């Protein structure tokens, strides 16, 4: 996802502290106290412009959501959406998912969403894929026992790679869907990329997997 440099982005994030965690490492082990109501916490990694997290938070008021996005000029769009809806069950973090253990304690998260993660098709970049085993190790650490990863993509290569990665890690694959929209799942919240690719007629793949123990 590309975004033009936005020199005002820092100020914008500062002005929306209600929805943005500027020092997320200070909340490690304390995330349940950060939200208005102590509720299960679900995490999206690579949230882009925030359509998914906003839709999920509106649809699931009894869940707290945290969304992480690496690029500042992209996360500002997510912050604007959450602020427009005045959602008190969402916190946004401008952060690199390489360092999740710095901001979350063991068992702090109930579920992780990976939506249309960058595919990094070249083999030499495999370690950057958000479903590479070093990322899975982090997810296992911060997820509660039985916590799920829910992964959606239009990219067949990344999907196949990820299924193999989950399975080689010993995860339990609970669901694999090769055409998510054919299911007409009323709880499915579309991301920006999902809308774009399904409008072009591409099938959307989804996998739900959890760690074994
Ligand atoms: N999830 C959105 C969607 O489905 O519309 C955006 C998909 S976009 C292809 C992938 C997003 O993941 C980009 O916004 C990118 O900046 C973000 N991203 C990639 N690597 C990341 C990382 N290590 N930590 C946090 N965000 C990351």
Coordinates of C-alpha atoms in Angstrom, one line a residue, residues 18-19 49-50 53-54 57 76-92:
X18 CA -7.6 9.1 22.6
X19 CA -7.3 6.6 19.7
X49 CA -6.3 2.5 6.3
X50 CA -8.4 0.9 9.0
X53 CA -10.8 -2.6 12.4
X54 CA -13.4 0.1 12.2
X57 CA -15.2 -2.5 16.3
X76 CA -3.5 8.4 9.8
X77 CA -6.4 7.3 7.6
X78 CA -7.3 4.6 10.1
X79 CA -7.1 7.1 13.0
X80 CA -9.5 9.4 11.1
X81 CA -12.0 6.6 10.6
X82 CA -11.9 5.5 14.2
X83 CA -12.2 9.2 15.4
X84 CA -15.2 9.8 13.0
X85 CA -17.0 6.9 14.5
X86 CA -15.9 7.8 18.1
X87 CA -15.0 4.2 18.8
X88 CA -13.9 3.6 22.3
X89 CA -13.0 0.0 21.8
X90 CA -10.1 0.6 19.3
X91 CA -6.5 1.6 19.9
X92 CA -4.1 2.2 16.9

